[in-house]
Amino acid sequence: MPSADAQGPAAELGPVFAALAGDVASCAALVEEARKSAEQDVLGARRQAAAILSQARLEAGAERANAAARTGRSASERDAQLLEQARHEAAAVEETGLALIPGVVTQVIDSLLAPQGAGDE
């Protein structure tokens, strides 16, 4: 029987807690180690995320530059096509105008050589 001054659950559990004190300290150390490891993992993940974002920004800038270059080339090609079309249309107008010149000259000469009207005498 236990002595009268050490009775009750505290007296009975004291040796159990004393025996588990080493395990409790070991678990506390493991928890602290896991916390530090988790902090390092989070720090590493943040660094990796920052590097990925930085790379993505670089790639996005390069892609924007490529898209701008493609757009510029496309606009230049379209401009060249429009210029060529305008040249053809100008040549056609010039050809049409040149074809009309003999007729206009004939009309002008005929009008100059035509007898003056009776009211002019």
Short mmCIF file of N, CA and C in Angstrom, two decimals:
data_model
loop_
_atom_site.label_atom_id
_atom_site.label_comp_id
_atom_site.label_asym_id
_atom_site.label_seq_id
_atom_site.Cartn_x
_atom_site.Cartn_y
_atom_site.Cartn_z
N MET A 1 0.83 -1.18 0.00
CA MET A 1 0.00 0.00 0.00
C MET A 1 0.87 1.24 0.00
N PRO A 2 0.41 2.26 -0.69
CA PRO A 2 1.21 3.49 -0.70
C PRO A 2 1.12 4.18 0.65
N SER A 3 2.07 5.01 0.87
CA SER A 3 2.10 5.73 2.15
C SER A 3 0.99 6.77 2.18
N ALA A 4 0.66 7.27 3.35
CA ALA A 4 -0.47 8.18 3.53
C ALA A 4 -0.19 9.53 2.91
N ASP A 5 1.07 9.98 2.85
CA ASP A 5 1.35 11.30 2.30
C ASP A 5 1.45 11.29 0.78
N ALA A 6 1.60 10.16 0.11
CA ALA A 6 1.68 10.08 -1.35
C ALA A 6 0.55 9.20 -1.86
N GLN A 7 -0.61 9.74 -1.83
CA GLN A 7 -1.76 8.97 -2.29
C GLN A 7 -2.44 9.69 -3.45
N GLY A 8 -3.22 8.99 -4.20
CA GLY A 8 -4.01 9.59 -5.27
C GLY A 8 -3.34 9.44 -6.63
N PRO A 9 -4.03 9.90 -7.67
CA PRO A 9 -3.54 9.74 -9.04
C PRO A 9 -2.21 10.43 -9.27
N ALA A 10 -1.98 11.59 -8.66
CA ALA A 10 -0.72 12.29 -8.88
C ALA A 10 0.44 11.45 -8.41
N ALA A 11 0.26 10.79 -7.30
CA ALA A 11 1.34 9.95 -6.77
C ALA A 11 1.56 8.73 -7.64
N GLU A 12 0.49 8.21 -8.19
CA GLU A 12 0.62 7.02 -9.03
C GLU A 12 1.17 7.37 -10.42
N LEU A 13 0.82 8.56 -10.96
CA LEU A 13 1.25 8.94 -12.31
C LEU A 13 2.60 9.63 -12.33
N GLY A 14 3.08 10.06 -11.22
CA GLY A 14 4.39 10.74 -11.15
C GLY A 14 5.49 9.93 -11.78
N PRO A 15 5.65 8.65 -11.42
CA PRO A 15 6.72 7.86 -12.02
C PRO A 15 6.50 7.64 -13.53
N VAL A 16 5.22 7.59 -13.97
CA VAL A 16 4.93 7.41 -15.40
C VAL A 16 5.38 8.66 -16.16
N PHE A 17 5.02 9.84 -15.63
CA PHE A 17 5.42 11.09 -16.27
C PHE A 17 6.93 11.24 -16.27
N ALA A 18 7.55 10.84 -15.19
CA ALA A 18 9.02 10.92 -15.11
C ALA A 18 9.64 10.01 -16.15
N ALA A 19 9.06 8.83 -16.36
CA ALA A 19 9.59 7.90 -17.34
C ALA A 19 9.37 8.43 -18.76
N LEU A 20 8.28 9.17 -18.98
CA LEU A 20 7.97 9.71 -20.31
C LEU A 20 8.65 11.05 -20.58
N ALA A 21 9.29 11.65 -19.61
CA ALA A 21 9.90 12.97 -19.77
C ALA A 21 10.92 12.97 -20.91
N GLY A 22 11.68 11.93 -21.04
CA GLY A 22 12.66 11.84 -22.13
C GLY A 22 11.97 11.79 -23.49
N ASP A 23 10.88 11.01 -23.57
CA ASP A 23 10.13 10.94 -24.82
C ASP A 23 9.48 12.27 -25.16
N VAL A 24 8.96 12.98 -24.13
CA VAL A 24 8.33 14.28 -24.36
C VAL A 24 9.37 15.27 -24.88
N ALA A 25 10.54 15.26 -24.29
CA ALA A 25 11.62 16.16 -24.74
C ALA A 25 12.05 15.80 -26.16
N SER A 26 12.14 14.52 -26.45
CA SER A 26 12.50 14.06 -27.80
C SER A 26 11.44 14.51 -28.82
N CYS A 27 10.15 14.36 -28.46
CA CYS A 27 9.07 14.79 -29.34
C CYS A 27 9.10 16.30 -29.55
N ALA A 28 9.38 17.06 -28.51
CA ALA A 28 9.46 18.51 -28.63
C ALA A 28 10.59 18.89 -29.57
N ALA A 29 11.71 18.18 -29.47
CA ALA A 29 12.83 18.44 -30.37
C ALA A 29 12.46 18.10 -31.81
N LEU A 30 11.73 16.99 -32.00
CA LEU A 30 11.29 16.61 -33.34
C LEU A 30 10.33 17.65 -33.92
N VAL A 31 9.42 18.15 -33.09
CA VAL A 31 8.47 19.17 -33.53
C VAL A 31 9.22 20.44 -33.93
N GLU A 32 10.20 20.85 -33.13
CA GLU A 32 10.98 22.04 -33.44
C GLU A 32 11.78 21.84 -34.73
N GLU A 33 12.34 20.66 -34.89
CA GLU A 33 13.09 20.34 -36.12
C GLU A 33 12.16 20.36 -37.33
N ALA A 34 10.95 19.81 -37.18
CA ALA A 34 9.99 19.80 -38.27
C ALA A 34 9.55 21.22 -38.60
N ARG A 35 9.37 22.07 -37.58
CA ARG A 35 8.99 23.46 -37.81
C ARG A 35 10.08 24.19 -38.60
N LYS A 36 11.33 24.00 -38.18
CA LYS A 36 12.45 24.64 -38.90
C LYS A 36 12.56 24.12 -40.33
N SER A 37 12.36 22.84 -40.50
CA SER A 37 12.40 22.25 -41.84
C SER A 37 11.28 22.80 -42.70
N ALA A 38 10.10 22.96 -42.12
CA ALA A 38 8.97 23.51 -42.87
C ALA A 38 9.24 24.96 -43.25
N GLU A 39 9.83 25.72 -42.34
CA GLU A 39 10.18 27.11 -42.66
C GLU A 39 11.18 27.17 -43.81
N GLN A 40 12.16 26.27 -43.79
CA GLN A 40 13.14 26.22 -44.88
C GLN A 40 12.47 25.81 -46.19
N ASP A 41 11.54 24.85 -46.12
CA ASP A 41 10.82 24.44 -47.32
C ASP A 41 10.00 25.59 -47.90
N VAL A 42 9.33 26.34 -47.01
CA VAL A 42 8.53 27.48 -47.46
C VAL A 42 9.44 28.54 -48.08
N LEU A 43 10.58 28.80 -47.44
CA LEU A 43 11.53 29.78 -47.97
C LEU A 43 12.03 29.34 -49.35
N GLY A 44 12.38 28.06 -49.47
CA GLY A 44 12.83 27.53 -50.76
C GLY A 44 11.74 27.61 -51.82
N ALA A 45 10.51 27.30 -51.43
CA ALA A 45 9.39 27.37 -52.37
C ALA A 45 9.15 28.81 -52.82
N ARG A 46 9.28 29.76 -51.90
CA ARG A 46 9.11 31.17 -52.26
C ARG A 46 10.20 31.62 -53.23
N ARG A 47 11.43 31.18 -52.98
CA ARG A 47 12.53 31.52 -53.89
C ARG A 47 12.29 30.92 -55.27
N GLN A 48 11.86 29.67 -55.28
CA GLN A 48 11.59 29.00 -56.55
C GLN A 48 10.43 29.69 -57.28
N ALA A 49 9.39 30.06 -56.55
CA ALA A 49 8.26 30.76 -57.17
C ALA A 49 8.71 32.10 -57.73
N ALA A 50 9.56 32.81 -57.00
CA ALA A 50 10.06 34.10 -57.49
C ALA A 50 10.88 33.90 -58.76
N ALA A 51 11.69 32.84 -58.80
CA ALA A 51 12.49 32.57 -59.99
C ALA A 51 11.59 32.21 -61.17
N ILE A 52 10.55 31.42 -60.91
CA ILE A 52 9.62 31.04 -61.98
C ILE A 52 8.89 32.28 -62.51
N LEU A 53 8.44 33.15 -61.61
CA LEU A 53 7.77 34.38 -62.03
C LEU A 53 8.71 35.27 -62.83
N SER A 54 9.93 35.38 -62.37
CA SER A 54 10.91 36.20 -63.08
C SER A 54 11.15 35.66 -64.49
N GLN A 55 11.30 34.34 -64.60
CA GLN A 55 11.49 33.71 -65.91
C GLN A 55 10.27 33.92 -66.79
N ALA A 56 9.09 33.78 -66.19
CA ALA A 56 7.85 33.98 -66.95
C ALA A 56 7.74 35.41 -67.46
N ARG A 57 8.16 36.37 -66.63
CA ARG A 57 8.13 37.77 -67.07
C ARG A 57 9.09 37.98 -68.25
N LEU A 58 10.27 37.38 -68.16
CA LEU A 58 11.22 37.49 -69.26
C LEU A 58 10.65 36.87 -70.53
N GLU A 59 10.08 35.69 -70.39
CA GLU A 59 9.51 35.01 -71.56
C GLU A 59 8.31 35.78 -72.11
N ALA A 60 7.52 36.37 -71.23
CA ALA A 60 6.37 37.15 -71.69
C ALA A 60 6.85 38.38 -72.46
N GLY A 61 7.89 39.02 -71.96
CA GLY A 61 8.44 40.17 -72.68
C GLY A 61 8.97 39.77 -74.04
N ALA A 62 9.67 38.65 -74.09
CA ALA A 62 10.20 38.17 -75.37
C ALA A 62 9.05 37.81 -76.31
N GLU A 63 8.01 37.20 -75.78
CA GLU A 63 6.87 36.83 -76.62
C GLU A 63 6.16 38.07 -77.13
N ARG A 64 6.03 39.10 -76.27
CA ARG A 64 5.43 40.35 -76.73
C ARG A 64 6.27 40.97 -77.85
N ALA A 65 7.59 40.92 -77.70
CA ALA A 65 8.47 41.45 -78.75
C ALA A 65 8.31 40.66 -80.04
N ASN A 66 8.23 39.34 -79.93
CA ASN A 66 8.02 38.50 -81.12
C ASN A 66 6.68 38.82 -81.78
N ALA A 67 5.64 38.98 -80.96
CA ALA A 67 4.32 39.30 -81.51
C ALA A 67 4.34 40.65 -82.20
N ALA A 68 5.03 41.61 -81.60
CA ALA A 68 5.13 42.94 -82.22
C ALA A 68 5.87 42.85 -83.55
N ALA A 69 6.93 42.05 -83.57
CA ALA A 69 7.69 41.88 -84.82
C ALA A 69 6.82 41.21 -85.89
N ARG A 70 6.06 40.19 -85.49
CA ARG A 70 5.17 39.53 -86.45
C ARG A 70 4.13 40.51 -86.98
N THR A 71 3.58 41.31 -86.09
CA THR A 71 2.58 42.30 -86.49
C THR A 71 3.21 43.33 -87.44
N GLY A 72 4.43 43.75 -87.13
CA GLY A 72 5.12 44.70 -88.00
C GLY A 72 5.37 44.12 -89.38
N ARG A 73 5.82 42.86 -89.41
CA ARG A 73 6.05 42.20 -90.71
C ARG A 73 4.75 42.08 -91.49
N SER A 74 3.69 41.71 -90.80
CA SER A 74 2.39 41.57 -91.45
C SER A 74 1.93 42.92 -92.01
N ALA A 75 2.09 43.98 -91.23
CA ALA A 75 1.70 45.31 -91.68
C ALA A 75 2.55 45.74 -92.87
N SER A 76 3.84 45.44 -92.84
CA SER A 76 4.72 45.78 -93.96
C SER A 76 4.32 45.04 -95.22
N GLU A 77 4.00 43.76 -95.06
CA GLU A 77 3.56 42.98 -96.23
C GLU A 77 2.26 43.55 -96.79
N ARG A 78 1.34 43.91 -95.92
CA ARG A 78 0.06 44.48 -96.36
C ARG A 78 0.31 45.82 -97.05
N ASP A 79 1.20 46.63 -96.48
CA ASP A 79 1.53 47.92 -97.09
C ASP A 79 2.12 47.71 -98.48
N ALA A 80 3.00 46.74 -98.62
CA ALA A 80 3.61 46.46 -99.92
C ALA A 80 2.54 46.02 -100.92
N GLN A 81 1.59 45.20 -100.48
CA GLN A 81 0.51 44.78 -101.37
C GLN A 81 -0.34 45.96 -101.80
N LEU A 82 -0.67 46.83 -100.84
CA LEU A 82 -1.48 48.00 -101.17
C LEU A 82 -0.74 48.94 -102.12
N LEU A 83 0.55 49.11 -101.91
CA LEU A 83 1.36 49.96 -102.79
C LEU A 83 1.39 49.38 -104.20
N GLU A 84 1.56 48.09 -104.31
CA GLU A 84 1.57 47.45 -105.63
C GLU A 84 0.21 47.61 -106.31
N GLN A 85 -0.84 47.44 -105.55
CA GLN A 85 -2.19 47.61 -106.10
C GLN A 85 -2.38 49.06 -106.57
N ALA A 86 -1.92 50.02 -105.78
CA ALA A 86 -2.04 51.44 -106.15
C ALA A 86 -1.23 51.73 -107.41
N ARG A 87 -0.06 51.13 -107.56
CA ARG A 87 0.75 51.31 -108.77
C ARG A 87 0.00 50.79 -110.00
N HIS A 88 -0.61 49.61 -109.86
CA HIS A 88 -1.36 49.05 -110.98
C HIS A 88 -2.54 49.95 -111.35
N GLU A 89 -3.24 50.44 -110.34
CA GLU A 89 -4.39 51.30 -110.60
C GLU A 89 -3.94 52.62 -111.23
N ALA A 90 -2.83 53.18 -110.75
CA ALA A 90 -2.30 54.43 -111.33
C ALA A 90 -1.88 54.20 -112.77
N ALA A 91 -1.25 53.06 -113.05
CA ALA A 91 -0.85 52.75 -114.43
C ALA A 91 -2.07 52.61 -115.32
N ALA A 92 -3.13 52.00 -114.81
CA ALA A 92 -4.35 51.84 -115.60
C ALA A 92 -4.99 53.19 -115.88
N VAL A 93 -5.01 54.07 -114.87
CA VAL A 93 -5.58 55.41 -115.07
C VAL A 93 -4.74 56.18 -116.08
N GLU A 94 -3.43 56.07 -115.95
CA GLU A 94 -2.54 56.77 -116.89
C GLU A 94 -2.75 56.24 -118.31
N GLU A 95 -2.86 54.94 -118.44
CA GLU A 95 -3.07 54.34 -119.77
C GLU A 95 -4.40 54.80 -120.36
N THR A 96 -5.42 54.84 -119.53
CA THR A 96 -6.73 55.30 -119.99
C THR A 96 -6.66 56.76 -120.41
N GLY A 97 -5.98 57.57 -119.60
CA GLY A 97 -5.82 59.00 -119.92
C GLY A 97 -5.05 59.20 -121.21
N LEU A 98 -3.97 58.45 -121.38
CA LEU A 98 -3.18 58.56 -122.60
C LEU A 98 -3.99 58.14 -123.82
N ALA A 99 -4.83 57.15 -123.67
CA ALA A 99 -5.66 56.70 -124.78
C ALA A 99 -6.67 57.76 -125.18
N LEU A 100 -7.09 58.58 -124.24
CA LEU A 100 -8.08 59.63 -124.53
C LEU A 100 -7.46 60.87 -125.17
N ILE A 101 -6.16 61.07 -125.04
CA ILE A 101 -5.50 62.29 -125.53
C ILE A 101 -5.73 62.52 -127.03
N PRO A 102 -5.53 61.52 -127.91
CA PRO A 102 -5.75 61.80 -129.33
C PRO A 102 -7.16 62.30 -129.63
N GLY A 103 -8.15 61.73 -129.00
CA GLY A 103 -9.53 62.18 -129.22
C GLY A 103 -9.75 63.60 -128.75
N VAL A 104 -9.20 63.92 -127.58
CA VAL A 104 -9.35 65.27 -127.02
C VAL A 104 -8.62 66.27 -127.92
N VAL A 105 -7.43 65.92 -128.36
CA VAL A 105 -6.66 66.81 -129.24
C VAL A 105 -7.44 67.04 -130.55
N THR A 106 -8.01 65.98 -131.08
CA THR A 106 -8.79 66.10 -132.31
C THR A 106 -9.97 67.04 -132.10
N GLN A 107 -10.65 66.91 -130.98
CA GLN A 107 -11.79 67.78 -130.70
C GLN A 107 -11.34 69.23 -130.56
N VAL A 108 -10.23 69.46 -129.89
CA VAL A 108 -9.73 70.83 -129.70
C VAL A 108 -9.36 71.43 -131.06
N ILE A 109 -8.64 70.66 -131.86
CA ILE A 109 -8.22 71.16 -133.18
C ILE A 109 -9.45 71.41 -134.05
N ASP A 110 -10.40 70.49 -134.05
CA ASP A 110 -11.62 70.66 -134.84
C ASP A 110 -12.36 71.91 -134.39
N SER A 111 -12.40 72.13 -133.11
CA SER A 111 -13.11 73.29 -132.59
C SER A 111 -12.38 74.57 -132.97
N LEU A 112 -11.05 74.54 -133.00
CA LEU A 112 -10.28 75.73 -133.40
C LEU A 112 -10.40 76.00 -134.90
N LEU A 113 -10.48 74.95 -135.68
CA LEU A 113 -10.54 75.10 -137.13
C LEU A 113 -11.95 75.27 -137.66
N ALA A 114 -12.91 75.03 -136.86
CA ALA A 114 -14.30 75.13 -137.30
C ALA A 114 -14.61 76.59 -137.59
N PRO A 115 -15.44 76.81 -138.62
CA PRO A 115 -15.81 78.19 -138.94
C PRO A 115 -16.54 78.83 -137.76
N GLN A 116 -16.29 80.09 -137.62
CA GLN A 116 -16.91 80.81 -136.53
C GLN A 116 -18.39 80.98 -136.82
N GLY A 117 -19.16 81.02 -135.77
CA GLY A 117 -20.60 81.11 -135.93
C GLY A 117 -21.02 82.42 -136.60
N ALA A 118 -22.22 82.46 -137.20
CA ALA A 118 -22.74 83.61 -137.93
C ALA A 118 -22.91 84.83 -137.03
N GLY A 119 -23.07 84.66 -135.77
CA GLY A 119 -23.24 85.77 -134.86
C GLY A 119 -21.97 86.53 -134.62
N ASP A 120 -20.80 86.01 -135.02
CA ASP A 120 -19.52 86.65 -134.74
C ASP A 120 -19.16 87.65 -135.83
N GLU A 121 -19.86 87.69 -136.94
CA GLU A 121 -19.44 88.52 -138.05
C GLU A 121 -19.78 89.91 -137.90
#
